[in-house]
PDB file of N, CA and C in Angstrom:
ATOM      1  N   MET Z 524      -3.788 -12.078   8.379  1.00  0.00           N
ATOM      2  CA  MET Z 524      -3.571 -10.857   9.114  1.00  0.00           C
ATOM      3  C   MET Z 524      -3.476 -11.210  10.588  1.00  0.00           C
ATOM      4  N   ALA Z 525      -2.556 -10.607  11.286  1.00  0.00           N
ATOM      5  CA  ALA Z 525      -2.356 -10.894  12.707  1.00  0.00           C
ATOM      6  C   ALA Z 525      -3.510 -10.301  13.506  1.00  0.00           C
ATOM      7  N   GLU Z 526      -4.465 -11.141  13.861  1.00  0.00           N
ATOM      8  CA  GLU Z 526      -5.664 -10.683  14.552  1.00  0.00           C
ATOM      9  C   GLU Z 526      -5.356 -10.050  15.905  1.00  0.00           C
ATOM     10  N   ASP Z 527      -4.284 -10.492  16.557  1.00  0.00           N
ATOM     11  CA  ASP Z 527      -3.974  -9.937  17.864  1.00  0.00           C
ATOM     12  C   ASP Z 527      -3.406  -8.519  17.766  1.00  0.00           C
ATOM     13  N   MET Z 528      -2.858  -8.143  16.620  1.00  0.00           N
ATOM     14  CA  MET Z 528      -2.290  -6.811  16.452  1.00  0.00           C
ATOM     15  C   MET Z 528      -3.239  -5.889  15.705  1.00  0.00           C
ATOM     16  N   TYR Z 529      -3.910  -6.409  14.686  1.00  0.00           N
ATOM     17  CA  TYR Z 529      -4.798  -5.617  13.850  1.00  0.00           C
ATOM     18  C   TYR Z 529      -6.232  -6.107  14.028  1.00  0.00           C
ATOM     19  N   PRO Z 530      -7.087  -5.268  14.570  1.00  0.00           N
ATOM     20  CA  PRO Z 530      -8.474  -5.709  14.721  1.00  0.00           C
ATOM     21  C   PRO Z 530      -9.137  -5.874  13.361  1.00  0.00           C
ATOM     22  N   LYS Z 531     -10.094  -6.762  13.307  1.00  0.00           N
ATOM     23  CA  LYS Z 531     -10.839  -6.985  12.085  1.00  0.00           C
ATOM     24  C   LYS Z 531     -11.611  -5.712  11.763  1.00  0.00           C
ATOM     25  N   ALA Z 532     -11.537  -5.286  10.503  1.00  0.00           N
ATOM     26  CA  ALA Z 532     -12.317  -4.137  10.066  1.00  0.00           C
ATOM     27  C   ALA Z 532     -13.783  -4.554  10.033  1.00  0.00           C
ATOM     28  N   THR Z 533     -14.615  -3.773  10.669  1.00  0.00           N
ATOM     29  CA  THR Z 533     -16.036  -4.119  10.749  1.00  0.00           C
ATOM     30  C   THR Z 533     -16.890  -2.961  10.231  1.00  0.00           C
ATOM     31  N   SER Z 534     -18.133  -3.262   9.963  1.00  0.00           N
ATOM     32  CA  SER Z 534     -19.063  -2.212   9.531  1.00  0.00           C
ATOM     33  C   SER Z 534     -19.286  -1.206  10.664  1.00  0.00           C
ATOM     34  N   ASP Z 535     -19.211  -1.655  11.916  1.00  0.00           N
ATOM     35  CA  ASP Z 535     -19.331  -0.729  13.043  1.00  0.00           C
ATOM     36  C   ASP Z 535     -18.186   0.278  13.052  1.00  0.00           C
ATOM     37  N   MET Z 536     -16.967  -0.199  12.777  1.00  0.00           N
ATOM     38  CA  MET Z 536     -15.822   0.710  12.716  1.00  0.00           C
ATOM     39  C   MET Z 536     -15.978   1.695  11.566  1.00  0.00           C
ATOM     40  N   ALA Z 537     -16.414   1.220  10.427  1.00  0.00           N
ATOM     41  CA  ALA Z 537     -16.611   2.092   9.272  1.00  0.00           C
ATOM     42  C   ALA Z 537     -17.672   3.149   9.573  1.00  0.00           C
ATOM     43  N   ARG Z 538     -18.756   2.726  10.207  1.00  0.00           N
ATOM     44  CA  ARG Z 538     -19.836   3.648  10.563  1.00  0.00           C
ATOM     45  C   ARG Z 538     -19.316   4.705  11.549  1.00  0.00           C
ATOM     46  N   ARG Z 539     -18.531   4.285  12.527  1.00  0.00           N
ATOM     47  CA  ARG Z 539     -17.987   5.223  13.522  1.00  0.00           C
ATOM     48  C   ARG Z 539     -17.017   6.208  12.875  1.00  0.00           C
ATOM     49  N   ARG Z 540     -16.187   5.726  11.963  1.00  0.00           N
ATOM     50  CA  ARG Z 540     -15.253   6.608  11.257  1.00  0.00           C
ATOM     51  C   ARG Z 540     -16.037   7.679  10.507  1.00  0.00           C
ATOM     52  N   LYS Z 541     -17.119   7.290   9.845  1.00  0.00           N
ATOM     53  CA  LYS Z 541     -17.937   8.246   9.100  1.00  0.00           C
ATOM     54  C   LYS Z 541     -18.627   9.221  10.052  1.00  0.00           C
ATOM     55  N   GLU Z 542     -19.108   8.743  11.200  1.00  0.00           N
ATOM     56  CA  GLU Z 542     -19.744   9.625  12.189  1.00  0.00           C
ATOM     57  C   GLU Z 542     -18.788  10.716  12.656  1.00  0.00           C
ATOM     58  N   LEU Z 543     -17.537  10.353  12.850  1.00  0.00           N
ATOM     59  CA  LEU Z 543     -16.554  11.283  13.411  1.00  0.00           C
ATOM     60  C   LEU Z 543     -16.076  12.332  12.412  1.00  0.00           C
ATOM     61  N   ALA Z 544     -16.114  12.013  11.116  1.00  0.00           N
ATOM     62  CA  ALA Z 544     -15.648  12.959  10.093  1.00  0.00           C
ATOM     63  C   ALA Z 544     -16.364  12.674   8.766  1.00  0.00           C
ATOM     64  N   PRO Z 545     -17.662  12.937   8.711  1.00  0.00           N
ATOM     65  CA  PRO Z 545     -18.441  12.536   7.540  1.00  0.00           C
ATOM     66  C   PRO Z 545     -17.998  13.197   6.232  1.00  0.00           C
ATOM     67  N   ASP Z 546     -17.704  14.479   6.260  1.00  0.00           N
ATOM     68  CA  ASP Z 546     -17.304  15.158   5.022  1.00  0.00           C
ATOM     69  C   ASP Z 546     -15.976  14.627   4.499  1.00  0.00           C
ATOM     70  N   ILE Z 547     -15.044  14.379   5.406  1.00  0.00           N
ATOM     71  CA  ILE Z 547     -13.738  13.852   5.003  1.00  0.00           C
ATOM     72  C   ILE Z 547     -13.888  12.432   4.477  1.00  0.00           C
ATOM     73  N   GLU Z 548     -14.709  11.634   5.134  1.00  0.00           N
ATOM     74  CA  GLU Z 548     -14.969  10.264   4.684  1.00  0.00           C
ATOM     75  C   GLU Z 548     -15.547  10.268   3.267  1.00  0.00           C
ATOM     76  N   ASP Z 549     -16.526  11.124   3.036  1.00  0.00           N
ATOM     77  CA  ASP Z 549     -17.134  11.210   1.703  1.00  0.00           C
ATOM     78  C   ASP Z 549     -16.120  11.665   0.661  1.00  0.00           C
ATOM     79  N   ALA Z 550     -15.313  12.658   1.005  1.00  0.00           N
ATOM     80  CA  ALA Z 550     -14.297  13.158   0.072  1.00  0.00           C
ATOM     81  C   ALA Z 550     -13.275  12.071  -0.245  1.00  0.00           C
ATOM     82  N   PHE Z 551     -12.861  11.322   0.775  1.00  0.00           N
ATOM     83  CA  PHE Z 551     -11.892  10.254   0.550  1.00  0.00           C
ATOM     84  C   PHE Z 551     -12.480   9.186  -0.366  1.00  0.00           C
ATOM     85  N   ASN Z 552     -13.740   8.821  -0.133  1.00  0.00           N
ATOM     86  CA  ASN Z 552     -14.373   7.798  -0.974  1.00  0.00           C
ATOM     87  C   ASN Z 552     -14.507   8.263  -2.423  1.00  0.00           C
ATOM     88  N   ARG Z 553     -14.862   9.537  -2.634  1.00  0.00           N
ATOM     89  CA  ARG Z 553     -14.936  10.077  -4.004  1.00  0.00           C
ATOM     90  C   ARG Z 553     -13.552  10.055  -4.651  1.00  0.00           C
ATOM     91  N   PHE Z 554     -12.546  10.466  -3.899  1.00  0.00           N
ATOM     92  CA  PHE Z 554     -11.165  10.472  -4.399  1.00  0.00           C
ATOM     93  C   PHE Z 554     -10.729   9.067  -4.793  1.00  0.00           C
ATOM     94  N   SER Z 555     -10.999   8.102  -3.932  1.00  0.00           N
ATOM     95  CA  SER Z 555     -10.614   6.719  -4.195  1.00  0.00           C
ATOM     96  C   SER Z 555     -11.287   6.200  -5.466  1.00  0.00           C
ATOM     97  N   LYS Z 556     -12.578   6.449  -5.614  1.00  0.00           N
ATOM     98  CA  LYS Z 556     -13.292   6.008  -6.823  1.00  0.00           C
ATOM     99  C   LYS Z 556     -12.680   6.629  -8.075  1.00  0.00           C
ATOM    100  N   GLU Z 557     -12.344   7.902  -7.982  1.00  0.00           N
ATOM    101  CA  GLU Z 557     -11.754   8.597  -9.132  1.00  0.00           C
ATOM    102  C   GLU Z 557     -10.381   8.023  -9.481  1.00  0.00           C
ATOM    103  N   VAL Z 558      -9.588   7.776  -8.469  1.00  0.00           N
ATOM    104  CA  VAL Z 558      -8.234   7.251  -8.680  1.00  0.00           C
ATOM    105  C   VAL Z 558      -8.271   5.884  -9.349  1.00  0.00           C
ATOM    106  N   PHE Z 559      -9.181   5.020  -8.929  1.00  0.00           N
ATOM    107  CA  PHE Z 559      -9.162   3.640  -9.402  1.00  0.00           C
ATOM    108  C   PHE Z 559      -9.987   3.377 -10.655  1.00  0.00           C
ATOM    109  N   LYS Z 560     -10.683   4.388 -11.169  1.00  0.00           N
ATOM    110  CA  LYS Z 560     -11.446   4.125 -12.386  1.00  0.00           C
ATOM    111  C   LYS Z 560     -10.491   4.058 -13.582  1.00  0.00           C
ATOM    112  N   ASP Z 561     -10.943   3.367 -14.627  1.00  0.00           N
ATOM    113  CA  ASP Z 561     -10.133   3.249 -15.840  1.00  0.00           C
ATOM    114  C   ASP Z 561      -9.768   4.624 -16.372  1.00  0.00           C
ATOM    115  N   GLY Z 562      -8.540   4.763 -16.771  1.00  0.00           N
ATOM    116  CA  GLY Z 562      -8.033   5.995 -17.375  1.00  0.00           C
ATOM    117  C   GLY Z 562      -6.870   5.610 -18.267  1.00  0.00           C
ATOM    118  N   ALA Z 563      -5.764   6.309 -18.154  1.00  0.00           N
ATOM    119  CA  ALA Z 563      -4.567   5.930 -18.906  1.00  0.00           C
ATOM    120  C   ALA Z 563      -4.114   4.529 -18.491  1.00  0.00           C
ATOM    121  N   LEU Z 564      -4.382   4.169 -17.245  1.00  0.00           N
ATOM    122  CA  LEU Z 564      -4.151   2.809 -16.749  1.00  0.00           C
ATOM    123  C   LEU Z 564      -5.497   2.164 -16.482  1.00  0.00           C
ATOM    124  N   ASP Z 565      -5.614   0.887 -16.805  1.00  0.00           N
ATOM    125  CA  ASP Z 565      -6.872   0.201 -16.490  1.00  0.00           C
ATOM    126  C   ASP Z 565      -6.918  -0.117 -15.002  1.00  0.00           C
ATOM    127  N   GLU Z 566      -8.131  -0.435 -14.527  1.00  0.00           N
ATOM    128  CA  GLU Z 566      -8.314  -0.653 -13.093  1.00  0.00           C
ATOM    129  C   GLU Z 566      -7.503  -1.831 -12.568  1.00  0.00           C
ATOM    130  N   LYS Z 567      -7.351  -2.878 -13.358  1.00  0.00           N
ATOM    131  CA  LYS Z 567      -6.555  -4.025 -12.906  1.00  0.00           C
ATOM    132  C   LYS Z 567      -5.118  -3.594 -12.629  1.00  0.00           C
ATOM    133  N   THR Z 568      -4.546  -2.826 -13.533  1.00  0.00           N
ATOM    134  CA  THR Z 568      -3.167  -2.353 -13.350  1.00  0.00           C
ATOM    135  C   THR Z 568      -3.067  -1.478 -12.104  1.00  0.00           C
ATOM    136  N   LYS Z 569      -4.046  -0.601 -11.915  1.00  0.00           N
ATOM    137  CA  LYS Z 569      -4.037   0.265 -10.738  1.00  0.00           C
ATOM    138  C   LYS Z 569      -4.132  -0.558  -9.454  1.00  0.00           C
ATOM    139  N   GLN Z 570      -4.936  -1.620  -9.476  1.00  0.00           N
ATOM    140  CA  GLN Z 570      -5.039  -2.467  -8.293  1.00  0.00           C
ATOM    141  C   GLN Z 570      -3.730  -3.214  -8.032  1.00  0.00           C
ATOM    142  N   LEU Z 571      -3.036  -3.627  -9.085  1.00  0.00           N
ATOM    143  CA  LEU Z 571      -1.733  -4.277  -8.903  1.00  0.00           C
ATOM    144  C   LEU Z 571      -0.715  -3.292  -8.331  1.00  0.00           C
ATOM    145  N   ILE Z 572      -0.768  -2.045  -8.777  1.00  0.00           N
ATOM    146  CA  ILE Z 572       0.101  -1.014  -8.194  1.00  0.00           C
ATOM    147  C   ILE Z 572      -0.246  -0.857  -6.715  1.00  0.00           C
ATOM    148  N   ALA Z 573      -1.534  -0.842  -6.403  1.00  0.00           N
ATOM    149  CA  ALA Z 573      -1.963  -0.708  -5.006  1.00  0.00           C
ATOM    150  C   ALA Z 573      -1.478  -1.879  -4.158  1.00  0.00           C
ATOM    151  N   VAL Z 574      -1.487  -3.081  -4.725  1.00  0.00           N
ATOM    152  CA  VAL Z 574      -0.969  -4.248  -3.993  1.00  0.00           C
ATOM    153  C   VAL Z 574       0.505  -4.026  -3.654  1.00  0.00           C
ATOM    154  N   ALA Z 575       1.272  -3.576  -4.628  1.00  0.00           N
ATOM    155  CA  ALA Z 575       2.697  -3.338  -4.386  1.00  0.00           C
ATOM    156  C   ALA Z 575       2.906  -2.247  -3.339  1.00  0.00           C
ATOM    157  N   VAL Z 576       2.204  -1.143  -3.482  1.00  0.00           N
ATOM    158  CA  VAL Z 576       2.348  -0.041  -2.530  1.00  0.00           C
ATOM    159  C   VAL Z 576       1.905  -0.472  -1.137  1.00  0.00           C
ATOM    160  N   ALA Z 577       0.845  -1.259  -1.064  1.00  0.00           N
ATOM    161  CA  ALA Z 577       0.376  -1.737   0.239  1.00  0.00           C
ATOM    162  C   ALA Z 577       1.438  -2.574   0.937  1.00  0.00           C
ATOM    163  N   HIS Z 578       2.213  -3.325   0.160  1.00  0.00           N
ATOM    164  CA  HIS Z 578       3.304  -4.091   0.762  1.00  0.00           C
ATOM    165  C   HIS Z 578       4.413  -3.170   1.263  1.00  0.00           C
ATOM    166  N   VAL Z 579       4.704  -2.114   0.523  1.00  0.00           N
ATOM    167  CA  VAL Z 579       5.741  -1.173   0.952  1.00  0.00           C
ATOM    168  C   VAL Z 579       5.283  -0.409   2.195  1.00  0.00           C
ATOM    169  N   THR Z 580       4.012   0.011   2.217  1.00  0.00           N
ATOM    170  CA  THR Z 580       3.510   0.736   3.389  1.00  0.00           C
ATOM    171  C   THR Z 580       3.162  -0.216   4.524  1.00  0.00           C
ATOM    172  N   GLN Z 581       3.152  -1.505   4.236  1.00  0.00           N
ATOM    173  CA  GLN Z 581       2.910  -2.573   5.201  1.00  0.00           C
ATOM    174  C   GLN Z 581       1.552  -2.434   5.884  1.00  0.00           C
ATOM    175  N   CYS Z 582       0.536  -2.132   5.080  1.00  0.00           N
ATOM    176  CA  CYS Z 582      -0.828  -2.018   5.587  1.00  0.00           C
ATOM    177  C   CYS Z 582      -1.559  -3.331   5.332  1.00  0.00           C
ATOM    178  N   PRO Z 583      -1.811  -4.125   6.368  1.00  0.00           N
ATOM    179  CA  PRO Z 583      -2.460  -5.421   6.157  1.00  0.00           C
ATOM    180  C   PRO Z 583      -3.869  -5.295   5.584  1.00  0.00           C
ATOM    181  N   TYR Z 584      -4.584  -4.239   5.955  1.00  0.00           N
ATOM    182  CA  TYR Z 584      -5.922  -4.049   5.422  1.00  0.00           C
ATOM    183  C   TYR Z 584      -5.855  -3.767   3.917  1.00  0.00           C
ATOM    184  N   CYS Z 585      -4.883  -2.944   3.522  1.00  0.00           N
ATOM    185  CA  CYS Z 585      -4.723  -2.597   2.102  1.00  0.00           C
ATOM    186  C   CYS Z 585      -4.246  -3.805   1.298  1.00  0.00           C
ATOM    187  N   ILE Z 586      -3.334  -4.580   1.856  1.00  0.00           N
ATOM    188  CA  ILE Z 586      -2.859  -5.781   1.168  1.00  0.00           C
ATOM    189  C   ILE Z 586      -4.045  -6.703   0.908  1.00  0.00           C
ATOM    190  N   ASP Z 587      -4.844  -6.938   1.925  1.00  0.00           N
ATOM    191  CA  ASP Z 587      -5.998  -7.824   1.800  1.00  0.00           C
ATOM    192  C   ASP Z 587      -7.003  -7.274   0.787  1.00  0.00           C
ATOM    193  N   GLY Z 588      -7.404  -6.046   0.969  1.00  0.00           N
ATOM    194  CA  GLY Z 588      -8.435  -5.467   0.121  1.00  0.00           C
ATOM    195  C   GLY Z 588      -8.024  -5.316  -1.328  1.00  0.00           C
ATOM    196  N   HIS Z 589      -6.823  -4.790  -1.570  1.00  0.00           N
ATOM    197  CA  HIS Z 589      -6.398  -4.557  -2.947  1.00  0.00           C
ATOM    198  C   HIS Z 589      -6.011  -5.848  -3.662  1.00  0.00           C
ATOM    199  N   THR Z 590      -5.547  -6.845  -2.905  1.00  0.00           N
ATOM    200  CA  THR Z 590      -5.299  -8.151  -3.531  1.00  0.00           C
ATOM    201  C   THR Z 590      -6.616  -8.740  -4.030  1.00  0.00           C
ATOM    202  N   LYS Z 591      -7.642  -8.670  -3.205  1.00  0.00           N
ATOM    203  CA  LYS Z 591      -8.949  -9.184  -3.611  1.00  0.00           C
ATOM    204  C   LYS Z 591      -9.519  -8.396  -4.784  1.00  0.00           C
ATOM    205  N   LEU Z 592      -9.384  -7.067  -4.750  1.00  0.00           N
ATOM    206  CA  LEU Z 592      -9.881  -6.250  -5.852  1.00  0.00           C
ATOM    207  C   LEU Z 592      -9.104  -6.519  -7.142  1.00  0.00           C
ATOM    208  N   ALA Z 593      -7.783  -6.672  -7.039  1.00  0.00           N
ATOM    209  CA  ALA Z 593      -6.976  -6.979  -8.228  1.00  0.00           C
ATOM    210  C   ALA Z 593      -7.432  -8.296  -8.841  1.00  0.00           C
ATOM    211  N   SER Z 594      -7.666  -9.277  -7.998  1.00  0.00           N
ATOM    212  CA  SER Z 594      -8.131 -10.579  -8.477  1.00  0.00           C
ATOM    213  C   SER Z 594      -9.488 -10.454  -9.165  1.00  0.00           C
ATOM    214  N   ARG Z 595     -10.399  -9.706  -8.549  1.00  0.00           N
ATOM    215  CA  ARG Z 595     -11.730  -9.504  -9.147  1.00  0.00           C
ATOM    216  C   ARG Z 595     -11.647  -8.780 -10.487  1.00  0.00           C
ATOM    217  N   LYS Z 596     -10.634  -7.944 -10.661  1.00  0.00           N
ATOM    218  CA  LYS Z 596     -10.464  -7.203 -11.909  1.00  0.00           C
ATOM    219  C   LYS Z 596      -9.692  -8.012 -12.946  1.00  0.00           C
ATOM    220  N   GLY Z 597      -9.349  -9.257 -12.604  1.00  0.00           N
ATOM    221  CA  GLY Z 597      -8.729 -10.134 -13.585  1.00  0.00           C
ATOM    222  C   GLY Z 597      -7.255 -10.405 -13.402  1.00  0.00           C
ATOM    223  N   ALA Z 598      -6.654  -9.879 -12.342  1.00  0.00           N
ATOM    224  CA  ALA Z 598      -5.231 -10.151 -12.088  1.00  0.00           C
ATOM    225  C   ALA Z 598      -5.070 -11.621 -11.705  1.00  0.00           C
ATOM    226  N   THR Z 599      -4.041 -12.227 -12.247  1.00  0.00           N
ATOM    227  CA  THR Z 599      -3.750 -13.616 -11.911  1.00  0.00           C
ATOM    228  C   THR Z 599      -2.966 -13.676 -10.606  1.00  0.00           C
ATOM    229  N   ASP Z 600      -2.922 -14.857 -10.023  1.00  0.00           N
ATOM    230  CA  ASP Z 600      -2.116 -15.056  -8.813  1.00  0.00           C
ATOM    231  C   ASP Z 600      -0.665 -14.679  -9.090  1.00  0.00           C
ATOM    232  N   GLU Z 601      -0.182 -15.044 -10.271  1.00  0.00           N
ATOM    233  CA  GLU Z 601       1.213 -14.745 -10.639  1.00  0.00           C
ATOM    234  C   GLU Z 601       1.433 -13.236 -10.725  1.00  0.00           C
ATOM    235  N   GLN Z 602       0.476 -12.493 -11.256  1.00  0.00           N
ATOM    236  CA  GLN Z 602       0.621 -11.035 -11.338  1.00  0.00           C
ATOM    237  C   GLN Z 602       0.643 -10.401  -9.951  1.00  0.00           C
ATOM    238  N   VAL Z 603      -0.202 -10.880  -9.070  1.00  0.00           N
ATOM    239  CA  VAL Z 603      -0.206 -10.362  -7.696  1.00  0.00           C
ATOM    240  C   VAL Z 603       1.133 -10.655  -7.025  1.00  0.00           C
ATOM    241  N   MET Z 604       1.648 -11.860  -7.221  1.00  0.00           N
ATOM    242  CA  MET Z 604       2.931 -12.215  -6.604  1.00  0.00           C
ATOM    243  C   MET Z 604       4.060 -11.375  -7.184  1.00  0.00           C
ATOM    244  N   GLU Z 605       4.050 -11.152  -8.504  1.00  0.00           N
ATOM    245  CA  GLU Z 605       5.092 -10.302  -9.103  1.00  0.00           C
ATOM    246  C   GLU Z 605       5.005  -8.877  -8.582  1.00  0.00           C
ATOM    247  N   ALA Z 606       3.794  -8.366  -8.395  1.00  0.00           N
ATOM    248  CA  ALA Z 606       3.637  -7.025  -7.827  1.00  0.00           C
ATOM    249  C   ALA Z 606       4.239  -6.976  -6.424  1.00  0.00           C
ATOM    250  N   SER Z 607       4.042  -8.044  -5.652  1.00  0.00           N
ATOM    251  CA  SER Z 607       4.619  -8.114  -4.307  1.00  0.00           C
ATOM    252  C   SER Z 607       6.141  -8.136  -4.365  1.00  0.00           C
ATOM    253  N   TRP Z 608       6.688  -8.862  -5.345  1.00  0.00           N
ATOM    254  CA  TRP Z 608       8.149  -8.904  -5.499  1.00  0.00           C
ATOM    255  C   TRP Z 608       8.695  -7.556  -5.954  1.00  0.00           C
ATOM    256  N   VAL Z 609       7.970  -6.842  -6.794  1.00  0.00           N
ATOM    257  CA  VAL Z 609       8.396  -5.490  -7.176  1.00  0.00           C
ATOM    258  C   VAL Z 609       8.487  -4.613  -5.927  1.00  0.00           C
ATOM    259  N   ALA Z 610       7.493  -4.724  -5.069  1.00  0.00           N
ATOM    260  CA  ALA Z 610       7.507  -3.960  -3.816  1.00  0.00           C
ATOM    261  C   ALA Z 610       8.723  -4.320  -2.973  1.00  0.00           C
ATOM    262  N   ALA Z 611       9.010  -5.606  -2.871  1.00  0.00           N
ATOM    263  CA  ALA Z 611      10.158  -6.048  -2.067  1.00  0.00           C
ATOM    264  C   ALA Z 611      11.460  -5.497  -2.634  1.00  0.00           C
ATOM    265  N   GLU Z 612      11.581  -5.523  -3.948  1.00  0.00           N
ATOM    266  CA  GLU Z 612      12.809  -5.011  -4.576  1.00  0.00           C
ATOM    267  C   GLU Z 612      12.941  -3.512  -4.351  1.00  0.00           C
ATOM    268  N   MET Z 613      11.838  -2.796  -4.470  1.00  0.00           N
ATOM    269  CA  MET Z 613      11.881  -1.345  -4.285  1.00  0.00           C
ATOM    270  C   MET Z 613      12.212  -0.995  -2.831  1.00  0.00           C
ATOM    271  N   ARG Z 614      11.671  -1.743  -1.905  1.00  0.00           N
ATOM    272  CA  ARG Z 614      11.963  -1.498  -0.493  1.00  0.00           C
ATOM    273  C   ARG Z 614      13.441  -1.772  -0.205  1.00  0.00           C
ATOM    274  N   ALA Z 615      13.930  -2.896  -0.704  1.00  0.00           N
ATOM    275  CA  ALA Z 615      15.344  -3.234  -0.515  1.00  0.00           C
ATOM    276  C   ALA Z 615      16.233  -2.273  -1.287  1.00  0.00           C
ATOM    277  N   GLY Z 616      15.809  -1.928  -2.488  1.00  0.00           N
ATOM    278  CA  GLY Z 616      16.585  -0.995  -3.309  1.00  0.00           C
ATOM    279  C   GLY Z 616      16.727   0.362  -2.654  1.00  0.00           C
ATOM    280  N   GLY Z 617      15.664   0.805  -1.981  1.00  0.00           N
ATOM    281  CA  GLY Z 617      15.734   2.078  -1.272  1.00  0.00           C
ATOM    282  C   GLY Z 617      16.760   2.044  -0.154  1.00  0.00           C
ATOM    283  N   ALA Z 618      16.796   0.946   0.588  1.00  0.00           N
ATOM    284  CA  ALA Z 618      17.791   0.807   1.658  1.00  0.00           C
ATOM    285  C   ALA Z 618      19.196   0.762   1.067  1.00  0.00           C
ATOM    286  N   TYR Z 619      19.348   0.016  -0.022  1.00  0.00           N
ATOM    287  CA  TYR Z 619      20.651  -0.104  -0.683  1.00  0.00           C
ATOM    288  C   TYR Z 619      21.129   1.258  -1.169  1.00  0.00           C
ATOM    289  N   SER Z 620      20.266   1.973  -1.885  1.00  0.00           N
ATOM    290  CA  SER Z 620      20.701   3.257  -2.439  1.00  0.00           C
ATOM    291  C   SER Z 620      20.944   4.300  -1.351  1.00  0.00           C
ATOM    292  N   HIS Z 621      20.210   4.208  -0.252  1.00  0.00           N
ATOM    293  CA  HIS Z 621      20.421   5.160   0.826  1.00  0.00           C
ATOM    294  C   HIS Z 621      21.684   4.866   1.637  1.00  0.00           C
ATOM    295  N   SER Z 622      22.340   3.756   1.355  1.00  0.00           N
ATOM    296  CA  SER Z 622      23.620   3.503   2.022  1.00  0.00           C
ATOM    297  C   SER Z 622      24.629   4.593   1.670  1.00  0.00           C
ATOM    298  N   THR Z 623      24.372   5.335   0.583  1.00  0.00           N
ATOM    299  CA  THR Z 623      25.255   6.458   0.258  1.00  0.00           C
ATOM    300  C   THR Z 623      25.252   7.494   1.375  1.00  0.00           C
ATOM    301  N   LEU Z 624      24.144   7.615   2.104  1.00  0.00           N
ATOM    302  CA  LEU Z 624      24.106   8.540   3.235  1.00  0.00           C
ATOM    303  C   LEU Z 624      25.071   8.097   4.327  1.00  0.00           C
ATOM    304  N   ALA Z 625      25.086   6.807   4.613  1.00  0.00           N
ATOM    305  CA  ALA Z 625      26.015   6.289   5.617  1.00  0.00           C
ATOM    306  C   ALA Z 625      27.454   6.447   5.143  1.00  0.00           C
ATOM    307  N   LEU Z 626      27.698   6.137   3.873  1.00  0.00           N
ATOM    308  CA  LEU Z 626      29.054   6.288   3.344  1.00  0.00           C
ATOM    309  C   LEU Z 626      29.506   7.747   3.400  1.00  0.00           C
ATOM    310  N   HIS Z 627      28.592   8.659   3.084  1.00  0.00           N
ATOM    311  CA  HIS Z 627      28.915  10.087   3.148  1.00  0.00           C
ATOM    312  C   HIS Z 627      29.217  10.505   4.589  1.00  0.00           C
ATOM    313  N   ALA Z 628      28.396  10.038   5.530  1.00  0.00           N
ATOM    314  CA  ALA Z 628      28.618  10.375   6.931  1.00  0.00           C
ATOM    315  C   ALA Z 628      29.952   9.845   7.419  1.00  0.00           C
ATOM    316  N   LEU Z 629      30.274   8.637   6.995  1.00  0.00           N
ATOM    317  CA  LEU Z 629      31.570   8.070   7.381  1.00  0.00           C
ATOM    318  C   LEU Z 629      32.708   8.892   6.816  1.00  0.00           C
ATOM    319  N   HIS Z 630      32.579   9.303   5.557  1.00  0.00           N
ATOM    320  CA  HIS Z 630      33.607  10.109   4.902  1.00  0.00           C
ATOM    321  C   HIS Z 630      33.750  11.472   5.595  1.00  0.00           C
ATOM    322  N   GLU Z 631      32.602  12.104   5.876  1.00  0.00           N
ATOM    323  CA  GLU Z 631      32.610  13.420   6.520  1.00  0.00           C
ATOM    324  C   GLU Z 631      33.129  13.350   7.950  1.00  0.00           C
ATOM    325  N   GLY Z 632      32.858  12.204   8.596  1.00  0.00           N
ATOM    326  CA  GLY Z 632      33.274  12.036   9.989  1.00  0.00           C
ATOM    327  C   GLY Z 632      34.734  11.638  10.119  1.00  0.00           C
ATOM    328  N   GLY Z 633      35.377  11.397   8.997  1.00  0.00           N
ATOM    329  CA  GLY Z 633      36.793  11.043   9.011  1.00  0.00           C
ATOM    330  C   GLY Z 633      37.076   9.615   9.399  1.00  0.00           C
ATOM    331  N   SER Z 634      36.080   8.740   9.317  1.00  0.00           N
ATOM    332  CA  SER Z 634      36.295   7.347   9.667  1.00  0.00           C
ATOM    333  C   SER Z 634      37.267   6.697   8.708  1.00  0.00           C
ATOM    334  N   THR Z 635      38.182   5.941   9.260  1.00  0.00           N
ATOM    335  CA  THR Z 635      39.126   5.166   8.426  1.00  0.00           C
ATOM    336  C   THR Z 635      39.020   3.689   8.728  1.00  0.00           C
ATOM    337  N   ALA Z 636      38.038   3.317   9.542  1.00  0.00           N
ATOM    338  CA  ALA Z 636      37.852   1.920   9.911  1.00  0.00           C
ATOM    339  C   ALA Z 636      37.565   1.097   8.663  1.00  0.00           C
ATOM    340  N   GLY Z 637      38.217   0.009   8.541  1.00  0.00           N
ATOM    341  CA  GLY Z 637      37.966  -0.903   7.423  1.00  0.00           C
ATOM    342  C   GLY Z 637      38.626  -0.508   6.129  1.00  0.00           C
ATOM    343  N   THR Z 638      39.448   0.541   6.124  1.00  0.00           N
ATOM    344  CA  THR Z 638      40.126   0.934   4.878  1.00  0.00           C
ATOM    345  C   THR Z 638      41.564   0.512   4.888  1.00  0.00           C
TER     346      THR Z 638
END
């Protein structure tokens, strides 16, 4: 993690966050526990999904934390890497599919460049 851009998460920061909004902090923690407990998907799978989403949202704290949690829940290094590649494909795929917006704008704008 780029220490110069992202400060290290500390217990002091966590304590301050809770001081500033204790009810919201508690609600978020309850929500998180509920989301990640075994259900239709097991916790390992949910953590692998979180690893992929963390890469798409580009949250270094989430990438670090959920990668470690996925590993603790039994995810292999290969599974974590594949989850990261799924994220990369989805991010690139979104840009690719949204090129239809540019093509539509070009068509609507009457552009004939390159035709």
